[in-house]
Coordinates of N, CA, C and O in Angstrom, one line a residue:
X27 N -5.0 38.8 -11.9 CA -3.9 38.0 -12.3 C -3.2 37.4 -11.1 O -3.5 37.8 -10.0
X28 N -2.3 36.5 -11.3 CA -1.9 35.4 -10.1 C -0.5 36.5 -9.8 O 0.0 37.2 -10.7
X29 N 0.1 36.5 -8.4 CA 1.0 37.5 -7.7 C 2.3 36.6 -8.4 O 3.4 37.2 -8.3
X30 N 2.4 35.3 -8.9 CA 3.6 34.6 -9.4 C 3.7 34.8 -10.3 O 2.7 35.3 -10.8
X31 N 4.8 34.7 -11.4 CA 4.8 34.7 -12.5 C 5.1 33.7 -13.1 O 5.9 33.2 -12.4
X32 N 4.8 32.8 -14.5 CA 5.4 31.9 -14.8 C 6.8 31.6 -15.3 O 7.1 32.2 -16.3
X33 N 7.5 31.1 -14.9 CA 8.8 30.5 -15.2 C 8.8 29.6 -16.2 O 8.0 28.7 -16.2
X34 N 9.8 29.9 -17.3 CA 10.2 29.1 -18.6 C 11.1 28.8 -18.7 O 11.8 28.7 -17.7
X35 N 11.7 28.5 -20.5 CA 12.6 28.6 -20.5 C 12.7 30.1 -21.9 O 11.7 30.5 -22.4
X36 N 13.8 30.5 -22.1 CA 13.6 31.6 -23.0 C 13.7 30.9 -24.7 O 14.4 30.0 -25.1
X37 N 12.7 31.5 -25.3 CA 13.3 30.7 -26.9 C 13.8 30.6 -27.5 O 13.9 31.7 -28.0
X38 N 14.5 29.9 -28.0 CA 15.6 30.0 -29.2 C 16.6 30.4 -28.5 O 17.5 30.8 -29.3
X39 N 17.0 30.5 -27.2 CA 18.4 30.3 -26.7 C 18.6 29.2 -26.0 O 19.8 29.3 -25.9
X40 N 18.4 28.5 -25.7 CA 18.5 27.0 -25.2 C 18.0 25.8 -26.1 O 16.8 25.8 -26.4
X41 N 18.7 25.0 -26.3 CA 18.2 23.7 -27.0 C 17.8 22.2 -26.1 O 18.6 21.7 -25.4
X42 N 16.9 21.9 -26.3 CA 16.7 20.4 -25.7 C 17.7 19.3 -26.4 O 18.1 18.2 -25.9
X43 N 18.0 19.7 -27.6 CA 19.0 18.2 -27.8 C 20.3 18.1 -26.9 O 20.6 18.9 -26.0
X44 N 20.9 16.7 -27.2 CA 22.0 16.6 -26.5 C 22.8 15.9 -27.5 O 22.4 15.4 -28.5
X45 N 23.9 16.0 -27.1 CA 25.1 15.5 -28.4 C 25.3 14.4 -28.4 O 26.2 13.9 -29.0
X46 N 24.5 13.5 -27.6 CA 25.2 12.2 -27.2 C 24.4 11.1 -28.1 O 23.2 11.3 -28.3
X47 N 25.1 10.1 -28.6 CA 24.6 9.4 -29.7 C 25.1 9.9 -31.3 O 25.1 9.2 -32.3
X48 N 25.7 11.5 -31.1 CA 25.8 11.8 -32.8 C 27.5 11.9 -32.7 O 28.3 12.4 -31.9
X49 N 27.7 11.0 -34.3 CA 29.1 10.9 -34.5 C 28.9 12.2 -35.4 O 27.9 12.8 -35.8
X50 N 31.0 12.6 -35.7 CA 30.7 14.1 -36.6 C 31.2 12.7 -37.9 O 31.5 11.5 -37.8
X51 N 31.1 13.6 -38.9 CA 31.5 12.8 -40.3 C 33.2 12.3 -40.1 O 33.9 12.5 -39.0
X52 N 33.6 11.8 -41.2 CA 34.6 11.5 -41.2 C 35.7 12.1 -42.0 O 35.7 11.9 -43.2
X53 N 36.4 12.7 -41.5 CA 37.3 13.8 -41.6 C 38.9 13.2 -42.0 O 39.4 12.2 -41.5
X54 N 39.7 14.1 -43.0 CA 41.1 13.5 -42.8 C 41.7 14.9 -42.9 O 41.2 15.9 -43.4
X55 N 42.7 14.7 -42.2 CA 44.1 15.9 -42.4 C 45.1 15.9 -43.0 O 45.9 14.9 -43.2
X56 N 45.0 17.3 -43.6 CA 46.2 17.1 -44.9 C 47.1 18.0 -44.5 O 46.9 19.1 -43.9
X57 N 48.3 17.6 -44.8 CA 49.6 19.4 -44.0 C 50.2 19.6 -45.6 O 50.5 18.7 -46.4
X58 N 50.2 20.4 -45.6 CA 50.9 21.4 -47.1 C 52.1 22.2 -46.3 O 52.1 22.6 -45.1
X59 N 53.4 22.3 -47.7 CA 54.6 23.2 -47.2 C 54.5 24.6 -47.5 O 53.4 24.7 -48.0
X60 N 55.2 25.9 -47.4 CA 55.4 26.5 -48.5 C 57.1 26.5 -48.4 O 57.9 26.0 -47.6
X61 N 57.0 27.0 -49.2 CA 58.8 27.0 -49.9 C 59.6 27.4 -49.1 O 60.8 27.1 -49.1
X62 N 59.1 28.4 -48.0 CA 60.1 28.7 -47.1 C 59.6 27.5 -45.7 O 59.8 28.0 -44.6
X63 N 59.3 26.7 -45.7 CA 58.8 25.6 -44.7 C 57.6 25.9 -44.1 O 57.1 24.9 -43.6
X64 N 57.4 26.5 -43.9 CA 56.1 26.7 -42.7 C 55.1 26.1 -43.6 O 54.8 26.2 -44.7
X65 N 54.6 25.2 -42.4 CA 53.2 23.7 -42.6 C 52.6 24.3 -42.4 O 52.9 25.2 -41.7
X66 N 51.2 24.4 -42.9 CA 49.6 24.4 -42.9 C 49.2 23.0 -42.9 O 49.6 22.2 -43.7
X67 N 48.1 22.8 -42.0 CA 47.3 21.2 -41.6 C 46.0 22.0 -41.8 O 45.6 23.1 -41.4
X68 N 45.3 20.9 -43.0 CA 43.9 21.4 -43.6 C 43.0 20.1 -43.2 O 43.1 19.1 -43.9
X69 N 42.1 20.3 -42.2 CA 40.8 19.5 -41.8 C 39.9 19.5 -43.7 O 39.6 20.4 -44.5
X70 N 39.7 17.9 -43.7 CA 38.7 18.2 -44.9 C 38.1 16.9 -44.6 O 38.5 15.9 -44.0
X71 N 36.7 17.2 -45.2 CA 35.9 15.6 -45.2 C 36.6 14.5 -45.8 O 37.2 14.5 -46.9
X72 N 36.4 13.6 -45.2 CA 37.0 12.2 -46.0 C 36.6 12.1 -47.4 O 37.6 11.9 -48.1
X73 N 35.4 12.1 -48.0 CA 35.2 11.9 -49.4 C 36.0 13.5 -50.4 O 36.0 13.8 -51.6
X74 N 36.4 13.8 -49.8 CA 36.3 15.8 -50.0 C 37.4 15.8 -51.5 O 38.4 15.3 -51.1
X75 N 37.5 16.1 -52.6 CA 38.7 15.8 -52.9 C 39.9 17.1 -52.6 O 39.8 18.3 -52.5
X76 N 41.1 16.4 -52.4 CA 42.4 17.4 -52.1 C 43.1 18.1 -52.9 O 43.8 17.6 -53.8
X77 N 42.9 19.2 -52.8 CA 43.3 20.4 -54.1 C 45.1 19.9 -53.7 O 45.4 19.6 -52.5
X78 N 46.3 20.0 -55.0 CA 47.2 20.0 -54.7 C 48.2 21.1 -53.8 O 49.3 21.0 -53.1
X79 N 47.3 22.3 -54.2 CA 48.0 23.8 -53.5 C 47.1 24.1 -52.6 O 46.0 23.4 -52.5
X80 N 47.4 25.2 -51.9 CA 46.3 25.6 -50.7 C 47.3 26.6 -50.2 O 48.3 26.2 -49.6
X81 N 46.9 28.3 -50.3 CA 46.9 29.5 -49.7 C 47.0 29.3 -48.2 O 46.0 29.0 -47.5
X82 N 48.4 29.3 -47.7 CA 48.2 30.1 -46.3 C 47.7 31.0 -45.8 O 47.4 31.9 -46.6
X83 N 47.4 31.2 -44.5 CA 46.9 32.4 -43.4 C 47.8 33.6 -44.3 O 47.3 34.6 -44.8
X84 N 49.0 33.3 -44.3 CA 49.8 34.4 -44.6 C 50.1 34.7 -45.8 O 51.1 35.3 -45.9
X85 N 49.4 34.3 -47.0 CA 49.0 34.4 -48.4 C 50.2 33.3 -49.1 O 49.9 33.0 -50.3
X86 N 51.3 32.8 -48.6 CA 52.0 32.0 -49.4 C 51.1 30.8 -49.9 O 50.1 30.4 -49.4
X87 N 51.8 30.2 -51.1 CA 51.3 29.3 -51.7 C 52.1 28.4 -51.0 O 53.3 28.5 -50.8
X88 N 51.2 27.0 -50.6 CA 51.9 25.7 -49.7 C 51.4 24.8 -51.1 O 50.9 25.2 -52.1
X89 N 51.8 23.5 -50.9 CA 52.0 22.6 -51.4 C 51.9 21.3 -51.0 O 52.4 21.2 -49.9
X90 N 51.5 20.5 -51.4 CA 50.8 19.1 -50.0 C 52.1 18.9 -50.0 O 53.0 19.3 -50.8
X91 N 52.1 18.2 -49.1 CA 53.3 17.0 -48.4 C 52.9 16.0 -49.3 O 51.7 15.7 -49.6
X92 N 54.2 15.4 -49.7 CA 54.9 13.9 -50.1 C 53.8 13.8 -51.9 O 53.4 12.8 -52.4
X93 N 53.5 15.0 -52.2 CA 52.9 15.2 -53.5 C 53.6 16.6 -54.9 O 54.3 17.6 -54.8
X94 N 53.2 16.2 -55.9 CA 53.8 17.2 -56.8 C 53.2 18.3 -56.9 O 52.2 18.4 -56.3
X95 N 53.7 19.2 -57.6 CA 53.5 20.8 -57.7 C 52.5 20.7 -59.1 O 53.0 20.1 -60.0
X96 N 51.3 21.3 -59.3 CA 51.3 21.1 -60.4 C 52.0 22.2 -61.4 O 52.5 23.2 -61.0
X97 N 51.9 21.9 -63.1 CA 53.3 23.2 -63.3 C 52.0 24.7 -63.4 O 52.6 25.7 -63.2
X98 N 50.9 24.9 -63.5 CA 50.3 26.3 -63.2 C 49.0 26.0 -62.4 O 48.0 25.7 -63.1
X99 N 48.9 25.9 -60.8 CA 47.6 25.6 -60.6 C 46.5 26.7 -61.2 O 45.4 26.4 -61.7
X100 N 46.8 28.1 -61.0 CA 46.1 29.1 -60.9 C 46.1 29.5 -62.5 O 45.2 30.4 -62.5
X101 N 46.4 29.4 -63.5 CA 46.3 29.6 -64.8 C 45.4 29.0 -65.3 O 45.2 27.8 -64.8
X102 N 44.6 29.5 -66.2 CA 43.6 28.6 -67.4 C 44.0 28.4 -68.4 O 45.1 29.1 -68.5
X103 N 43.7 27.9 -69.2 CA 44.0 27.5 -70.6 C 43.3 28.5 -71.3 O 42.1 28.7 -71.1
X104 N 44.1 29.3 -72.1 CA 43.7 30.3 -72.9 C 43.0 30.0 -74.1 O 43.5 29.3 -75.0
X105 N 41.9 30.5 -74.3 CA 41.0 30.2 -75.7 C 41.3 31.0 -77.1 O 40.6 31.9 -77.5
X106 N 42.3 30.6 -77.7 CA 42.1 31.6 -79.3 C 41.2 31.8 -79.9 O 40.1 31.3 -79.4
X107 N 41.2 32.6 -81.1 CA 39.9 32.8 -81.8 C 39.8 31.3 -82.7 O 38.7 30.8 -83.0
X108 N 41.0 30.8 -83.0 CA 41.2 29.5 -83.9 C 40.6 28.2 -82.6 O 40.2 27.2 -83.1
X109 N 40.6 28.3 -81.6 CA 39.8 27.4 -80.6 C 38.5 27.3 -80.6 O 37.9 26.2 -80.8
X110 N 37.8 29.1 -80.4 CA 36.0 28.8 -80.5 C 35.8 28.7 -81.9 O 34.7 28.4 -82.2
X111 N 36.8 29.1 -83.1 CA 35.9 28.9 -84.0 C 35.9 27.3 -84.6 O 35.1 27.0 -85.5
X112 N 36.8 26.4 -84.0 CA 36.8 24.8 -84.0 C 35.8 24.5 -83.5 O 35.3 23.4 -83.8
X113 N 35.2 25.3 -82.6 CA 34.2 24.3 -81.6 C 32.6 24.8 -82.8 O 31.5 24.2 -82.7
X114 N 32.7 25.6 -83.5 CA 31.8 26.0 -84.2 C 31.5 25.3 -85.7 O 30.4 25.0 -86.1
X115 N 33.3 25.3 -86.4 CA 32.8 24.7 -87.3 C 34.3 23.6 -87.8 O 35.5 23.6 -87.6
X116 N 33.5 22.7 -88.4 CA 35.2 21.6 -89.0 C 36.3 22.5 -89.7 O 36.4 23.7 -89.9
X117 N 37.2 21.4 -89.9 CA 38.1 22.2 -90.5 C 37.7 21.7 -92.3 O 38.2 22.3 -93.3
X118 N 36.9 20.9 -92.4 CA 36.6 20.8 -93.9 C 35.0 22.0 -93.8 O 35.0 22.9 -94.7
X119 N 34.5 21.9 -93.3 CA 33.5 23.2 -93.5 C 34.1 24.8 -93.5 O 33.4 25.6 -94.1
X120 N 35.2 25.1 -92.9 CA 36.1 26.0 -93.0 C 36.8 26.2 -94.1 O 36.9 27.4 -94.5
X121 N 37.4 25.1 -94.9 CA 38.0 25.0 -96.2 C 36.8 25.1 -97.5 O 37.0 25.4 -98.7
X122 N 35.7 25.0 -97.0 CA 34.2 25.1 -98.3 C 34.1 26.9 -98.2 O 33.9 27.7 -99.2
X123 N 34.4 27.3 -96.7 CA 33.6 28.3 -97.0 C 34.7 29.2 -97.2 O 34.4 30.4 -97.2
X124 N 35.9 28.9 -97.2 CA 37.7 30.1 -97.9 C 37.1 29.6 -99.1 O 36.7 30.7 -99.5
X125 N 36.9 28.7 -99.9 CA 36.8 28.6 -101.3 C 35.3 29.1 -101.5 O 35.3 29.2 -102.7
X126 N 34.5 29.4 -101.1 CA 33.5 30.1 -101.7 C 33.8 31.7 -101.7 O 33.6 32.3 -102.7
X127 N 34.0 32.0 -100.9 CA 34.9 33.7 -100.0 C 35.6 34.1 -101.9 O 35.2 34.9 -102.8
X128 N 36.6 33.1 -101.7 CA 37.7 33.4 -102.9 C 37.5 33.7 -103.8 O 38.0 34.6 -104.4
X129 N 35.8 32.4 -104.4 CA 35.4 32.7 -105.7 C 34.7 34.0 -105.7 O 34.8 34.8 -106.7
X130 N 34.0 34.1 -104.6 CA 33.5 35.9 -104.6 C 34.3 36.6 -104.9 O 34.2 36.9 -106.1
X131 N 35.1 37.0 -104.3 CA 36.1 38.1 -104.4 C 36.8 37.9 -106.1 O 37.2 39.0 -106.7
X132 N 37.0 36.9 -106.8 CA 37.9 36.6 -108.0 C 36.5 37.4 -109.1 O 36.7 38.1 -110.1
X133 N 35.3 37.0 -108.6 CA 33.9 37.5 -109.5 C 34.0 39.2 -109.5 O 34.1 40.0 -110.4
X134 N 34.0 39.5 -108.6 CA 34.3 40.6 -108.0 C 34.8 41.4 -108.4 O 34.2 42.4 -108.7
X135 N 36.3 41.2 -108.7 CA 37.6 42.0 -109.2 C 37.2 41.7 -110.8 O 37.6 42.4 -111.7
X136 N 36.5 40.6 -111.2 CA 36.6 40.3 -112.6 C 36.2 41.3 -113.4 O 36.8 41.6 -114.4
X137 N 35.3 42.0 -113.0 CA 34.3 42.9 -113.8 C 35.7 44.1 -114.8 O 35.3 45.0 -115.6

């Protein structure tokens, strides 16, 4: 074997690219309050959409600047049983099948 050794570079710690030529995307900043004032400034992509609320570092809820509150961001719309069962059946298919129910039960008790 040769008394030199070969010299490299090591892999995957060094990169050949160089940054020059690449733009980053296009970015906008948004500053949110919370109620006791302290601003939060939120980097987001330009296309990105802007949530109206946004959690501080320090868990307060902020609120965009020069925008409305919405009245529950964090709440869902609650589903009744009278909700899924609309999504299941009409309200005239519902009224066929109380009047079939009824006549059962009236056969029923007749005996």
């Amino acid at each position: 074997m040769s008394d030199r050794s070969l010299r490299g570079m090591r892999l995957g710690s060094q990169s050949m690219e160089t940054e020059a030529g690449v733009e980053p995307a296009p970015r906008q900043r948004v500053e949110y309050r919370t109620a006791d004032g302290e601003s939060v400034t939120v980097t987001f992509a330009a296309e990105a959409e802007i949530p109206p609320v946004w959690v501080s570092k320090t868990g307060k809820e902020a609120i965009i600047v020069n925008g409305e509150k919405p009245e529950n961001p964090n709440e869902k719309h609650q589903r009744t049983h009278w909700d899924m069962l609309l999504e299941r059946r009409s309200v005239d298919e519902l009224e066929e099948i109380l009047a079939q129910r009824i006549e059962y039960y009236r056969e029923k008790h007749a005996i």
